[in-house]
Structure formats: C-alpha cells, structure tokens
Short mmCIF file of C-alpha atoms and ligand atoms in Angstrom, two decimals:
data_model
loop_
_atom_site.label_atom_id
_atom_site.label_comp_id
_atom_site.label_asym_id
_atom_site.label_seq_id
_atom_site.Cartn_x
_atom_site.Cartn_y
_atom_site.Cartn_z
CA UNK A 24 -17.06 -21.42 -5.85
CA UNK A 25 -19.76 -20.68 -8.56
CA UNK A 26 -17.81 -20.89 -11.99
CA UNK A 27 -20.24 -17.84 -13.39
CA UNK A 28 -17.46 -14.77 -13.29
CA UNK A 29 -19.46 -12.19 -12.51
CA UNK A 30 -21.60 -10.95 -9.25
CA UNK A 31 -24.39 -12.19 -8.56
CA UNK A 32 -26.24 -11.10 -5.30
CA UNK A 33 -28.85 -14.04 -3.73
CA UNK A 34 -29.81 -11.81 -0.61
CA UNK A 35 -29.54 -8.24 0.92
CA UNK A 36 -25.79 -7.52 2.43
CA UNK A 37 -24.65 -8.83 4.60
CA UNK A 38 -26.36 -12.30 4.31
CA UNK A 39 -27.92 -13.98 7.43
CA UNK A 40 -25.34 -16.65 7.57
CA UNK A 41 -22.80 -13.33 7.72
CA UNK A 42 -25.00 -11.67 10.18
CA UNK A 43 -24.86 -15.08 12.36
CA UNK A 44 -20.79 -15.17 12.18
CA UNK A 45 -20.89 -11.28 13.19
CA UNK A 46 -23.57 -12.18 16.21
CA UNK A 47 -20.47 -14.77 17.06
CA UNK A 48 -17.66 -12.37 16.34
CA UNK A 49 -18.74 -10.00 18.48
CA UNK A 50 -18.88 -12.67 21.25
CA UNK A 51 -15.33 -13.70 20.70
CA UNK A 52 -12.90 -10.88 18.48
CA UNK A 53 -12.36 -7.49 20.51
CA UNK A 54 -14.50 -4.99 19.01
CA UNK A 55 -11.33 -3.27 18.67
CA UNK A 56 -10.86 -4.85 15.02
CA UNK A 57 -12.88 -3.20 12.38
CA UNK A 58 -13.97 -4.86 8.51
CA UNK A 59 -15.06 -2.31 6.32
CA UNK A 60 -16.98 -4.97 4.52
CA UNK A 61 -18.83 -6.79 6.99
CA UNK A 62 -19.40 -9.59 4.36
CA UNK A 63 -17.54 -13.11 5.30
CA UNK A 64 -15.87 -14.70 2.88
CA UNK A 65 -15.91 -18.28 1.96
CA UNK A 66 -14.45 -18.54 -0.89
CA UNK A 67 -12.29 -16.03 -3.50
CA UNK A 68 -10.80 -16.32 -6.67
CA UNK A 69 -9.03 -13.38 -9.23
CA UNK A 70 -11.10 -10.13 -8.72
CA UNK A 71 -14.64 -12.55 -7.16
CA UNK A 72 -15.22 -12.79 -3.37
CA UNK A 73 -18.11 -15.42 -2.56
CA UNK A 74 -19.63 -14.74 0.47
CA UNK A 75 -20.67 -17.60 2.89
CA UNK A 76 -24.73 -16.62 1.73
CA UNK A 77 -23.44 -17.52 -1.82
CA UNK A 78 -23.48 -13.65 -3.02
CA UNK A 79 -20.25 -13.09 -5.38
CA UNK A 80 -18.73 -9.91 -5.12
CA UNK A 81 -16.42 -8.12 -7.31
CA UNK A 82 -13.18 -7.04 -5.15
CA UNK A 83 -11.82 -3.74 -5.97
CA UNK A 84 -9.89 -3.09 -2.91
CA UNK A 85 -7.11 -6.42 -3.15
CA UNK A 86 -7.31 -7.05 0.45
CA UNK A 87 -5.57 -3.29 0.83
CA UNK A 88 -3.16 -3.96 -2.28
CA UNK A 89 -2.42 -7.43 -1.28
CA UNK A 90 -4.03 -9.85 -3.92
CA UNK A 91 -2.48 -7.88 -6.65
CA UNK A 92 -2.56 -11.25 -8.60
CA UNK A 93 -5.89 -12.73 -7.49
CA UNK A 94 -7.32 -14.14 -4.19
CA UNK A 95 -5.43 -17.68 -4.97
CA UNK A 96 -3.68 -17.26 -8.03
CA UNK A 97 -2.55 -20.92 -9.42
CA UNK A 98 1.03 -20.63 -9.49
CA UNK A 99 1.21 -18.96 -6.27
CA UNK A 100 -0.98 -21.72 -4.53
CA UNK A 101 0.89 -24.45 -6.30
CA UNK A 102 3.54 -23.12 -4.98
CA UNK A 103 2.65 -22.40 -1.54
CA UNK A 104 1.02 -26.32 -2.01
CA UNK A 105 4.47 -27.59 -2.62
CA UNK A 106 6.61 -25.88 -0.30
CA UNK A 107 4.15 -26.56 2.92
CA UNK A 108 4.15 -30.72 2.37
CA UNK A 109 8.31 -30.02 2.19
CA UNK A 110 8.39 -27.85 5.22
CA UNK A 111 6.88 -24.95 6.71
CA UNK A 112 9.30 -23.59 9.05
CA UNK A 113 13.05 -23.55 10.07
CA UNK A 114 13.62 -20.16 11.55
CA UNK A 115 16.38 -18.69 8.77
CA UNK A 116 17.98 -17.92 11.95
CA UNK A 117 18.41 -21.33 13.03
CA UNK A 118 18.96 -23.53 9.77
CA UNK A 119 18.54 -21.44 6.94
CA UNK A 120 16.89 -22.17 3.23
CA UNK A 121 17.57 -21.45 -0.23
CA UNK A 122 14.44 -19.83 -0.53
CA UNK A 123 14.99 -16.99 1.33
CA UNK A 124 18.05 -16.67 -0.39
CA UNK A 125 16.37 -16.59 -3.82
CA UNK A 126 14.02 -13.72 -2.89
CA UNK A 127 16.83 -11.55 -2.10
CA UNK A 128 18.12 -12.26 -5.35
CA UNK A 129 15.42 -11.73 -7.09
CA UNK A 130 14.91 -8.52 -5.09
CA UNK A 131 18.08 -7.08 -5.74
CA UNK A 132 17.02 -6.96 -9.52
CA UNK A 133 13.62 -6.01 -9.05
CA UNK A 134 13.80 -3.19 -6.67
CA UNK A 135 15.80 0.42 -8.43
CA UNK A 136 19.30 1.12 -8.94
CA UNK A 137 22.37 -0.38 -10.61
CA UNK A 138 24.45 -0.52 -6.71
CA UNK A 139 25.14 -3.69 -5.07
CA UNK A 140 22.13 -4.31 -3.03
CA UNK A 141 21.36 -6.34 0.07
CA UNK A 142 17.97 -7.67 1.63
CA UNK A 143 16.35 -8.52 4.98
CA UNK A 144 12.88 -10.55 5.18
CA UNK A 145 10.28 -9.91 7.49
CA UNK A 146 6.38 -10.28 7.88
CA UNK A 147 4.79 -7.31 7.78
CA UNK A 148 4.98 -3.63 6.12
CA UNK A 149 5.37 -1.95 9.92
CA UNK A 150 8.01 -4.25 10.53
CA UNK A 151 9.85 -2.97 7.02
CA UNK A 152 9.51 0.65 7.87
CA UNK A 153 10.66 -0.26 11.39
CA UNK A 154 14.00 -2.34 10.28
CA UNK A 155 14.77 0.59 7.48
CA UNK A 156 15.05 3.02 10.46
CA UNK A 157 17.24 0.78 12.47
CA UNK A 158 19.24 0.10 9.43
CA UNK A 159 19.27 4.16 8.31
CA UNK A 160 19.74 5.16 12.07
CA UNK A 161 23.18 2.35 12.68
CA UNK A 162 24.25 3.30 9.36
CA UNK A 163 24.71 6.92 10.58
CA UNK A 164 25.03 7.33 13.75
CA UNK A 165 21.91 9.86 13.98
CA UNK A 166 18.80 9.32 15.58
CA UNK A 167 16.05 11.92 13.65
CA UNK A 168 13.22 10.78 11.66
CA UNK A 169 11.68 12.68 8.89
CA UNK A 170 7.96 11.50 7.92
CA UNK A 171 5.59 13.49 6.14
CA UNK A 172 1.81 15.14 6.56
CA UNK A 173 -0.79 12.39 5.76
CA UNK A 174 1.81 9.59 5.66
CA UNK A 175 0.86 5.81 7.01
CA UNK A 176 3.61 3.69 8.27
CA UNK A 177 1.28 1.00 10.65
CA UNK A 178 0.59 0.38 14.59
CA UNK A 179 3.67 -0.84 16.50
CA UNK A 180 4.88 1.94 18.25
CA UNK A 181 7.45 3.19 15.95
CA UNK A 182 5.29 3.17 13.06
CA UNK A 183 2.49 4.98 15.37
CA UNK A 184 4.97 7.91 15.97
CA UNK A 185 5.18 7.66 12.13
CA UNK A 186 1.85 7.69 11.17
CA UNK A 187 -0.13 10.67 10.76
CA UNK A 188 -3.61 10.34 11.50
CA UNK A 189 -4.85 10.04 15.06
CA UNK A 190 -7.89 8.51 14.58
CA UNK A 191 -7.94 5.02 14.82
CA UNK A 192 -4.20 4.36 14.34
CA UNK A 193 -3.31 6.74 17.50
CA UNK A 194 -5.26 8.23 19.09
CA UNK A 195 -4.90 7.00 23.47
CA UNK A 196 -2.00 4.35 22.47
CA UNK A 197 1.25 7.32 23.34
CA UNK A 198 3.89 7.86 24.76
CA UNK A 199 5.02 7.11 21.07
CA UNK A 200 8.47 6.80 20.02
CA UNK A 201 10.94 9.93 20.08
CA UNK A 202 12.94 11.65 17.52
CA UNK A 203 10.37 11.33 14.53
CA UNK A 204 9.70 14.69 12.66
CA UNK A 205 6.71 15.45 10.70
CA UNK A 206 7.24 17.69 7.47
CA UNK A 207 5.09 19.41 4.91
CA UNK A 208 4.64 17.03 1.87
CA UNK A 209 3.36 17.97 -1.45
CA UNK A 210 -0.34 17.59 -1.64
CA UNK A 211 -1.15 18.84 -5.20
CA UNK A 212 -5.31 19.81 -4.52
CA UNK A 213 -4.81 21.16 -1.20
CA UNK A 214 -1.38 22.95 -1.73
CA UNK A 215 -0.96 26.96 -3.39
CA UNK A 216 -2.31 26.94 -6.57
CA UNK A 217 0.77 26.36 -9.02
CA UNK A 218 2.60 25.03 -6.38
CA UNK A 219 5.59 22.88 -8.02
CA UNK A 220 6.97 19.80 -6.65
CA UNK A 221 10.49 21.71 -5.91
CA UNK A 222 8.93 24.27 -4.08
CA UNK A 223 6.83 21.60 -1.91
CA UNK A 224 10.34 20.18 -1.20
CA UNK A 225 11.94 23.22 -0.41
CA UNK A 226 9.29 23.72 2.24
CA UNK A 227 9.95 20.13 3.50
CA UNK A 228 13.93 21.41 3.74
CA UNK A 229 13.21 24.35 5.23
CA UNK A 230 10.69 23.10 8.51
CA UNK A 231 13.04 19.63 8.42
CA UNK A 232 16.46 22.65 9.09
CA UNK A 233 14.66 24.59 11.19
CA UNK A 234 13.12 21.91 13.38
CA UNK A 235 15.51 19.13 13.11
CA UNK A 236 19.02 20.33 11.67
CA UNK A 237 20.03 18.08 8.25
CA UNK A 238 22.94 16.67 10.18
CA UNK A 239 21.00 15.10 13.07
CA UNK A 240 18.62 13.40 10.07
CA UNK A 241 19.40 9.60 9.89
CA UNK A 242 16.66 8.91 7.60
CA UNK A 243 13.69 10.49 5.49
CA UNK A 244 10.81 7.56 4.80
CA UNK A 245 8.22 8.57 2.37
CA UNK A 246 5.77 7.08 0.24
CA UNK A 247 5.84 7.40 -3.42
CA UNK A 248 2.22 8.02 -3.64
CA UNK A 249 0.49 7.88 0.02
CA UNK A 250 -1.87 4.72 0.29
CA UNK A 251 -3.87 5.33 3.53
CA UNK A 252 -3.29 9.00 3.41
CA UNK A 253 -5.62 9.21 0.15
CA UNK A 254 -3.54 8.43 -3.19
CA UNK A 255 -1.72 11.68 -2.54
CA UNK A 256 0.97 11.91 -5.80
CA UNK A 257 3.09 14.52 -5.56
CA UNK A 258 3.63 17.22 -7.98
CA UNK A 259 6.66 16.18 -10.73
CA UNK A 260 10.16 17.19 -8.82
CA UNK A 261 9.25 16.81 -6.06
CA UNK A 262 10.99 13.25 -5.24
CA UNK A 263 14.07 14.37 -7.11
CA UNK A 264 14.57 17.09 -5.02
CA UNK A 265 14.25 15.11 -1.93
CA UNK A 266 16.99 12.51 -3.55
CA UNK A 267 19.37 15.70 -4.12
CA UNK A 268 18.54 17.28 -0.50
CA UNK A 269 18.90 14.01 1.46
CA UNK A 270 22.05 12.72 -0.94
CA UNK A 271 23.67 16.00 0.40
CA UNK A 272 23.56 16.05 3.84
CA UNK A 273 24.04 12.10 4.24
CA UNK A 274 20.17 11.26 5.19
CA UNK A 275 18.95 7.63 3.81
CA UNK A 276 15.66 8.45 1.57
CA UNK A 277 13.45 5.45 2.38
CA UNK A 278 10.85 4.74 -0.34
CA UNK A 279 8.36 2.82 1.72
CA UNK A 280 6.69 0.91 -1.46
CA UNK A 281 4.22 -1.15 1.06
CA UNK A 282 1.26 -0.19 -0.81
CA UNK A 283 2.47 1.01 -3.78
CA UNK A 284 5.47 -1.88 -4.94
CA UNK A 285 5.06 -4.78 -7.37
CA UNK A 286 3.01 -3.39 -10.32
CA UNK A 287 0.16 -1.91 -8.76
CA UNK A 288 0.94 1.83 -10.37
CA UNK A 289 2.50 0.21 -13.63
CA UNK A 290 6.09 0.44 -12.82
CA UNK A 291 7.15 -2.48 -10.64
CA UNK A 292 7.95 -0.05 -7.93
CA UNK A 293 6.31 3.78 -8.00
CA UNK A 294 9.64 5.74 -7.87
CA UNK A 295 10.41 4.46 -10.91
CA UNK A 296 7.90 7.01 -12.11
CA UNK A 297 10.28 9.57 -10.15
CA UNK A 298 13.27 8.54 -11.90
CA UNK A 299 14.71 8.44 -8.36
CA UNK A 300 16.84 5.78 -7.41
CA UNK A 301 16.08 5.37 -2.95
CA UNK A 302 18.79 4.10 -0.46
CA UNK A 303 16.45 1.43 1.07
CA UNK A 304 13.04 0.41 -0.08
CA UNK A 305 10.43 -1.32 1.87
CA UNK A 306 7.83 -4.01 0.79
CA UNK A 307 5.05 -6.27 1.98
CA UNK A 308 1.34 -6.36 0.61
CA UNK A 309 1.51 -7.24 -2.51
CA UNK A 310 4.91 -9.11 -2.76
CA UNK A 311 3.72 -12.72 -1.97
CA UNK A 312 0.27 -12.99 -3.55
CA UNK A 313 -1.41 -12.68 -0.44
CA UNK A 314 0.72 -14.88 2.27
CA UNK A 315 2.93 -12.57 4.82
CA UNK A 316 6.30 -11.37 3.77
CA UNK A 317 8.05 -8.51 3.85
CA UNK A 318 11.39 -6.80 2.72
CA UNK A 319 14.06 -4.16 2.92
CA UNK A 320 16.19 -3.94 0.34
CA UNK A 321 18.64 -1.27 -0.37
CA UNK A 322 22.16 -0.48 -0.62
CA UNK A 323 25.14 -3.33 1.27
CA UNK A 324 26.83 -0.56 2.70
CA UNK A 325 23.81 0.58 4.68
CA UNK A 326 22.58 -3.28 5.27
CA UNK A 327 25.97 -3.94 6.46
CA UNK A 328 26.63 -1.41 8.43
CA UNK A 329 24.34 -3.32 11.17
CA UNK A 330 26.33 -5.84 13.61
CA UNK A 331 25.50 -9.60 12.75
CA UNK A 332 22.70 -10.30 14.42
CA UNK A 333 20.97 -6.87 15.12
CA UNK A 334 18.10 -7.95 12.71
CA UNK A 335 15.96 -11.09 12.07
CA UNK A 336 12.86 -12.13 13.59
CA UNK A 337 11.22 -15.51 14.46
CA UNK A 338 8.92 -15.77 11.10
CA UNK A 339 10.72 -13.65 8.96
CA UNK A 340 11.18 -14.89 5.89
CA UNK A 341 8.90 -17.55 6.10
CA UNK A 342 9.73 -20.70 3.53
CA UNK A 343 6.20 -21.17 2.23
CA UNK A 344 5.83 -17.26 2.45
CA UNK A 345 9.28 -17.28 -0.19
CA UNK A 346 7.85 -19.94 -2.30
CA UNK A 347 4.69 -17.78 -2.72
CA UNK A 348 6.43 -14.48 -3.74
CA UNK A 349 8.60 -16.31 -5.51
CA UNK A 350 5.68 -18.04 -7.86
CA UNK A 351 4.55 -13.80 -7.85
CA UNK A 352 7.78 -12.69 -9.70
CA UNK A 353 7.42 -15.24 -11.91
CA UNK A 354 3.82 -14.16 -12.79
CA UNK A 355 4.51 -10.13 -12.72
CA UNK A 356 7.23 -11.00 -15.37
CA UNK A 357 5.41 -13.33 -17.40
CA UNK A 358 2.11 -11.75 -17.91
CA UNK A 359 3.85 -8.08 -17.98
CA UNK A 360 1.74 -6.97 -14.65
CA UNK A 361 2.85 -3.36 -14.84
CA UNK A 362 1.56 -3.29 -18.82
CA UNK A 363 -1.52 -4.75 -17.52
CA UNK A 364 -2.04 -1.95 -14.83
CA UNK A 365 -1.76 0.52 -16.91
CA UNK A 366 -4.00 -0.75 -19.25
CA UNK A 367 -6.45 -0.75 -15.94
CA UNK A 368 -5.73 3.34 -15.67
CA UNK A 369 -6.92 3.63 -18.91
CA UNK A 370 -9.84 2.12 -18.75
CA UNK A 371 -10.79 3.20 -15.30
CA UNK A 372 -9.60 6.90 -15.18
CA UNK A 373 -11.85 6.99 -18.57
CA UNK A 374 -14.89 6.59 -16.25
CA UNK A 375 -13.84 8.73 -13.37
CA UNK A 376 -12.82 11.68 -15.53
CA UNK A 377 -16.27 11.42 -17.01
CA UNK A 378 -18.18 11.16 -13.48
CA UNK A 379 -15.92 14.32 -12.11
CA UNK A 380 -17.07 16.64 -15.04
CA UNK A 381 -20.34 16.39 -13.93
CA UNK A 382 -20.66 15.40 -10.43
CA UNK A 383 -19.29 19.09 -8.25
CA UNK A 384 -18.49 16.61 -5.50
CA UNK A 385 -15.79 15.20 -6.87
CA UNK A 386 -12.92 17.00 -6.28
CA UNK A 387 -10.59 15.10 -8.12
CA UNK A 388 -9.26 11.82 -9.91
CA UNK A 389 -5.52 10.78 -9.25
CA UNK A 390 -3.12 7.73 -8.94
CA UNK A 391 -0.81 5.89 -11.40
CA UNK A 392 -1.71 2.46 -12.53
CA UNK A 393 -4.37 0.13 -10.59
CA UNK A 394 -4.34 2.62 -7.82
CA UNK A 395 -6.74 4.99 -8.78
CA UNK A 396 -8.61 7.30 -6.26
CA UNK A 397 -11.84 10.08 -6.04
CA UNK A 398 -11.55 13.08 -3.75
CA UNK A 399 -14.67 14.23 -2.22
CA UNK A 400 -15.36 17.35 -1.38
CA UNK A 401 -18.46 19.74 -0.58
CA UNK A 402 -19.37 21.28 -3.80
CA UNK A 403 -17.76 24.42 -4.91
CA UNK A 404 -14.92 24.10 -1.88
CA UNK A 405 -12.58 21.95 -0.78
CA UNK A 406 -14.27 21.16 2.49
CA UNK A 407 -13.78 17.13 2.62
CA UNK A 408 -16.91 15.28 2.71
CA UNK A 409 -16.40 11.50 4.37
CA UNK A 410 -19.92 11.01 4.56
CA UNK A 411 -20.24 11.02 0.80
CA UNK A 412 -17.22 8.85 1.09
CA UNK A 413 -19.20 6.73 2.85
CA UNK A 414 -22.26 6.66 0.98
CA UNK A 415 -20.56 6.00 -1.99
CA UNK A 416 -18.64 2.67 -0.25
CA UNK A 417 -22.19 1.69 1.01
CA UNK A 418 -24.24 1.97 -2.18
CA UNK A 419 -21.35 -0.18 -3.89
CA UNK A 420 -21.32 -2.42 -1.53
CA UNK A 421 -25.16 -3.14 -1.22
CA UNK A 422 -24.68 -3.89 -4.70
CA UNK A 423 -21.88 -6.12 -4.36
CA UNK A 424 -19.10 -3.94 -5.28
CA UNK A 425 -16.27 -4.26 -2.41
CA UNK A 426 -14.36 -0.23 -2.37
CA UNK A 427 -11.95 1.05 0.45
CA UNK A 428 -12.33 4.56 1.84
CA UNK A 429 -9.02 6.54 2.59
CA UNK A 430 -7.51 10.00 3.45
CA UNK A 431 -6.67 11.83 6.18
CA UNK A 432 -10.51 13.11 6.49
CA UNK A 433 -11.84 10.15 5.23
CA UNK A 434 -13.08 11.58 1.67
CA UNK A 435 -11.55 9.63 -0.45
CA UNK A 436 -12.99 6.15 -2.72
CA UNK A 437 -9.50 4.59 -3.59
CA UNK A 438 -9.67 1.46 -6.20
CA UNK A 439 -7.12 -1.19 -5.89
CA UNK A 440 -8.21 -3.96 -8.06
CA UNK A 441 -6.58 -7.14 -8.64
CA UNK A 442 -4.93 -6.68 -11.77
CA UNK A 443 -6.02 -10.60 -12.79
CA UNK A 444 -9.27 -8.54 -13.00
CA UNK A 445 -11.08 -8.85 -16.48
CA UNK A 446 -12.17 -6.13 -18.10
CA UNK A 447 -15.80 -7.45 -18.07
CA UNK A 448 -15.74 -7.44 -14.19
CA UNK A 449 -13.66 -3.82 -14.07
CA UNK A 450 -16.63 -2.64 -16.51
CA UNK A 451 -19.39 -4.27 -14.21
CA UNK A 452 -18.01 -2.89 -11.03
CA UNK A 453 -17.37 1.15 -12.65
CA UNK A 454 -20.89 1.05 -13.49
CA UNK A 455 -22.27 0.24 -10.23
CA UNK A 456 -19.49 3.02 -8.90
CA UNK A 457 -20.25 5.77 -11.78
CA UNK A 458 -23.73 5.24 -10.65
CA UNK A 459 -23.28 5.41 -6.68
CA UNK A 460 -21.06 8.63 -7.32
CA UNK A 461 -24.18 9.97 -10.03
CA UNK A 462 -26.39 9.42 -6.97
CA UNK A 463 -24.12 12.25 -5.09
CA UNK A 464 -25.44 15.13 -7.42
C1 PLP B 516 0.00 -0.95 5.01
C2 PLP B 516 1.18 -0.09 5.07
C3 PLP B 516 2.16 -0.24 6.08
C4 PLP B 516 2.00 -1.22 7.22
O1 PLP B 516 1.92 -2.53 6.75
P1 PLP B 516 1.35 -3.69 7.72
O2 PLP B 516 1.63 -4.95 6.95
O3 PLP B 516 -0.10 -3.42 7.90
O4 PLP B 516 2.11 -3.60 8.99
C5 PLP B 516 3.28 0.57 6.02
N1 PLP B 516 3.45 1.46 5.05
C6 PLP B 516 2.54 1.62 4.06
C7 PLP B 516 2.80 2.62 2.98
C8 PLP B 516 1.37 0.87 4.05
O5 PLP B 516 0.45 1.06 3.09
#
C-alpha cells in the first residue's frame, strides 16, 4: 500500500480492474450478495482502503463497525501472526485452550455489572442473539420473545423472526420462528412530540401485557442504540425503565451490543450510557479487530442454568480469533479507545450540526461516540427520503469517501469510522460529506 495517508483517486469508481472482478463475480457469487461499495479491495490499513486500480479511499463505515481499530491494526495482526504458526484450530469442544479462557476473563470485566459473570464464544452476532435466547428461554422456563420496531438481530431464522425490516433480510425466507413479539420502541424524531423515554416504555409494557402476558416473557433483546435500524437512541429513561419492568416480572433484558460494544459510542459498551446494568450482553463486530468472534456474557446463574453441553459450536471460539480480540483489549485500554471516540463526536457532530441548520433535508443528527448518523427527510415533513440517502452515499463515494446507508426506510447516512482514524483523514472525508449533503439543498 501507498504510504501517502490520504485519498487519492487515479480513475473514475469503480476502476476497470474492479469492473473486471465484478464481470467475474457475477459469473461465480449468487447475485443474492450485495456490496454497497462495489470497489475491491486490495489492500487496507487504519481508516485507508486501496482499491485493486490503486485509488485510496477513506473508510468511514469499519466494515459495519468491525475495524473499530483499523483494517490490520499491528498488535492485532501480530497477534493473529503468532497464534496461526502455533495452531489454528482445536475445537474448544474437543481439546480446549487457554485462550478462550482468557477472553472470558477479560470479558467478565469488560462487559457491566459487579455479579459473577459467565461467557460463551461464538462466530457471529446472529449466533449471540440466538444463544442469549436459548440461554434466557432454559433459564426460565418461558418461551416469548420481546424485540422491538426497527430492531436488527441478522438472517438465520431466529434472528429473521427478530429482525424488523422485510426487505432484504425477510422478505420470501418464512415460516420464521414462533413466539417472538414485536413492541413499540422509543424513536425520539418520529415519536409524540415530548414524548419521554418512560412513557415510550410504558407503551412497550403495555402492547408486551396485552399481547404477550409478562409471565410468559423469557427474554426482552434490545439494542442500546439500533445499528441497522438507523442510529435510533432512545429518549433518557427509557432503558431504566425497561431494567425495572423486566427485573420485575423475571424477563432477562438482553443488551445486544453487536454494533454498538467495544468503544464505538465512547463507553466500552452503550448501556453504560443508560446506567443500566443487562442480564446477558451480546458481542461480535468489533470485538476481534476484524477476525470472527463472538460472545455472550452475562450473569452464571443464567449461563448455568443450561445442561452441559446445550451450547458450543464447531468454530466457536476460534484460537487465532481469541488471540486477535485479545491483542484488541489490550489496544482499547491502552490508547483509551472510548476517550478517543468521543473526541471523534466532537469533531464530527461539529460538522453535521452545521450542515442540518441549513440543509431542510436533514432531519436530524444523532448517535453517541464514533457512531454518528443523518436523517433524511423531505423538506418541511418527516416523509423519509432514501433516494437522497442514496445520492449522498454515491457522491461520497465517487469521490472516494466509503459511507453506509441505514434505517428502516433507508434515509439514513450513518458514520462508523475506525477510531485509529486521524483527524486529518476525519476532516478530509466531512468535507467531501458536508459537501455531498450541501448538494441536497
Ligand atoms: C450485525 C448485527 C447482528 C448480526 O451479526 P452478524 O455477525 O451479521 O450475524 C446482530 N445484532 C446487531 C445489533 C447487529 O448490528
């Protein structure tokens, strides 16, 4: 890779040695799989993608939260280096390793709350929200689900039945899954005007009673601030309501912290800004600086309460995948990653807030931390407007500026930079942004 650290565009985008691997992709990948960016990468480091035409991008998107540390951040490749010449695979099932061990550890610190905690590994974020409701649903003896408007969960079937939007995730894949309930959440722009974050909860009690009954609950699984559903953040209460509701009537609050866990909102994990403490919390993206891992973590009694054997998988917990979150929590400690995303916030929100007081089209600016997103909306309503979503994406991207699109109706530009990201390159890439978003006006 180039050592210049900034972008630097050599042809139009996508370059004709991308436009030959796409000729060959659609020859050979189902069409099935989308890229948002249809850019292929040869090379990445910290917030820079170089594309196989030699065009550097600047990455605010983090592989979807993943590369919170960088595309190959040193200590997590040297570690990842290290662990695959020892060995790559065991099966903790079969012969177990220390490593695995050591994240669990590690996690029990990390992750809320002062109770005695216990950890499973897996490989992906729909496999964590999956294991969480077998753990919450064993633990009690119920079988109900509670998920919530605009929530994401992923594709296997479960997590289908969890997810809310139709279109892709859904839509032609059913029968899904029974017994999963889907409540009202608290949706500040789109709610009543003045609505508060216990009356959005009460409203989630009060369809979750009606339609459910509190005592057939096993488990509510929420998001601390929705990732695919648009960088929804609640209105303040609103969590610690659900903690007092659900601690009540016996129902295990899941915080699923897939998108929103180590750092990225400047808190390690985003219910810290709640001051909620969850029964079970589930991780992936971001937790191994890019390799596959994920995690539930939460209270022994509930991780107990499952018969030996009832979880595991063939991967889970993969050695090198340990080694390289491992190398992570070293970093987030070290270089004080959650200090560092805020200082992101700062900087970027400065921009935005600017941009929304004089563009009408966007509707708003919200997110904690390095997770920062735009509403768009049809001037003077609240009508949602993906094709300026779209535009905006576009016009960044033609100018080498990778963004992700989100939200139930597709309106919304979310920003998840790397937060190895220097301020030169944040600057670089909010002025090619600031000016796709002037050119909506
Ligand atoms: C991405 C995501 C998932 C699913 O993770 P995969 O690794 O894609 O299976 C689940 N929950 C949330 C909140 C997510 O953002």
């Amino acid at each position: 890779m180039t050592n210049q650290p900034h972008r630097s565009l050599l042809t139009d985008l996508p370059g004709p040695r991308s436009l030959e691997l796409a000729a060959r992709r659609s020859a050979s990948v189902t069409a099935a799989v989308g890229s948002s960016v249809p850019v292929y990468a040869a090379d990445a480091r910290g917030a820079l993608v170089e594309d196989v035409d030699g065009n550097v991008l600047i990455d605010l998107g983090a592989g979807i939260a993943v590369t919170t540390l960088g595309a190959a951040h040193p200590d997590v490749v040297a570690a990842v280096t290290e662990q695959a010449a020892r060995f790559t695979h065991t099966c903790f099932m079969v012969t177990p390793y220390e490593g695995y061990v050591e994240v669990a550890e590690r996690l029990a610190d990390l992750v809320p709350g002062d109770h005695e905690k216990r950890t499973v590994l897996l490989s992906t974020g729909a496999e964590a929200v999956e294991n969480a409701v077998k753990i919450a649903r064993r633990a009690t003896g119920r079988q109900g689900v509670l998920v919530l408007d605009h929530g994401y969960s992923g594709r296997t079937n479960l997590t289908m039945a969890m997810t809310a939007k139709a279109m892709p995730y859904k839509t032609g894949f059913g029968p899904f899954s029974p017994e999963v309930y889907r409540v009202p959440t608290s949706y500040p722009l789109r709610d009543p005007e003045g609505m508060t974050g216990e009356q959005a909860a009460a409203r989630l009690v009060e369809a979750a009673e009606r339609q459910v009954g509190a005592d057939q609950v096993a488990a509510l699984v929420a998001e601390p601030i929705q990732g695919e559903g648009g960088f929804v953040v609640p209105a303040p209460g609103f969590w610690a309501a659900l903690r007092e509701w659900t601690a009540e009537h016996g129902i295990v609050l899941v915080a699923d912290e897939v998108q929103t866990g180590f750092a990225r909102t400047g808190a390690m994990f985003a219910v810290e800004h709640e001051g909620v403490v969850p029964d079970l919390v589930t991780m992936a993206k971001g937790i191994a600086g890019g390799m596959p891992l994920a995690a539930v973590t939460g209270r022994a009694d509930l991780m107990d309460a499952v018969h030996p054997g009832g979880l595991g998988g063939t991967f889970g917990g993969n050695p090198v995948a340990c080694a390289a979150a491992l190398a992570s929590f070293e970093v987030f400690a070290r270089d004080d990653m959650p200090a560092r995303a805020r200082a992101v916030e700062t900087r970027v929100r400065a921009r935005l807030e600017a941009v929304a007081a004089r563009v009408p089209a966007v509707a708003q600016v919200r997110g904690r931390g390095a997770m920062l997103a735009l509403e768009l909306v049809r001037p003077g309503t609240l009508d949602p407007d993906k094709a300026a979503a779209a535009q905006v994406a576009a016009t960044c991207l033609a100018n080498g500026v990778i963004t992700l699109t989100a939200g139930s109706w597709g309106n919304i530009i979310r920003l998840l930079p790397p937060l190895v990201i220097t301020d030169d390159q944040l600057d670089e890439a909010l002025d090619v942004l600031v000016s796709a978003l002037d050119q909506l006006s």
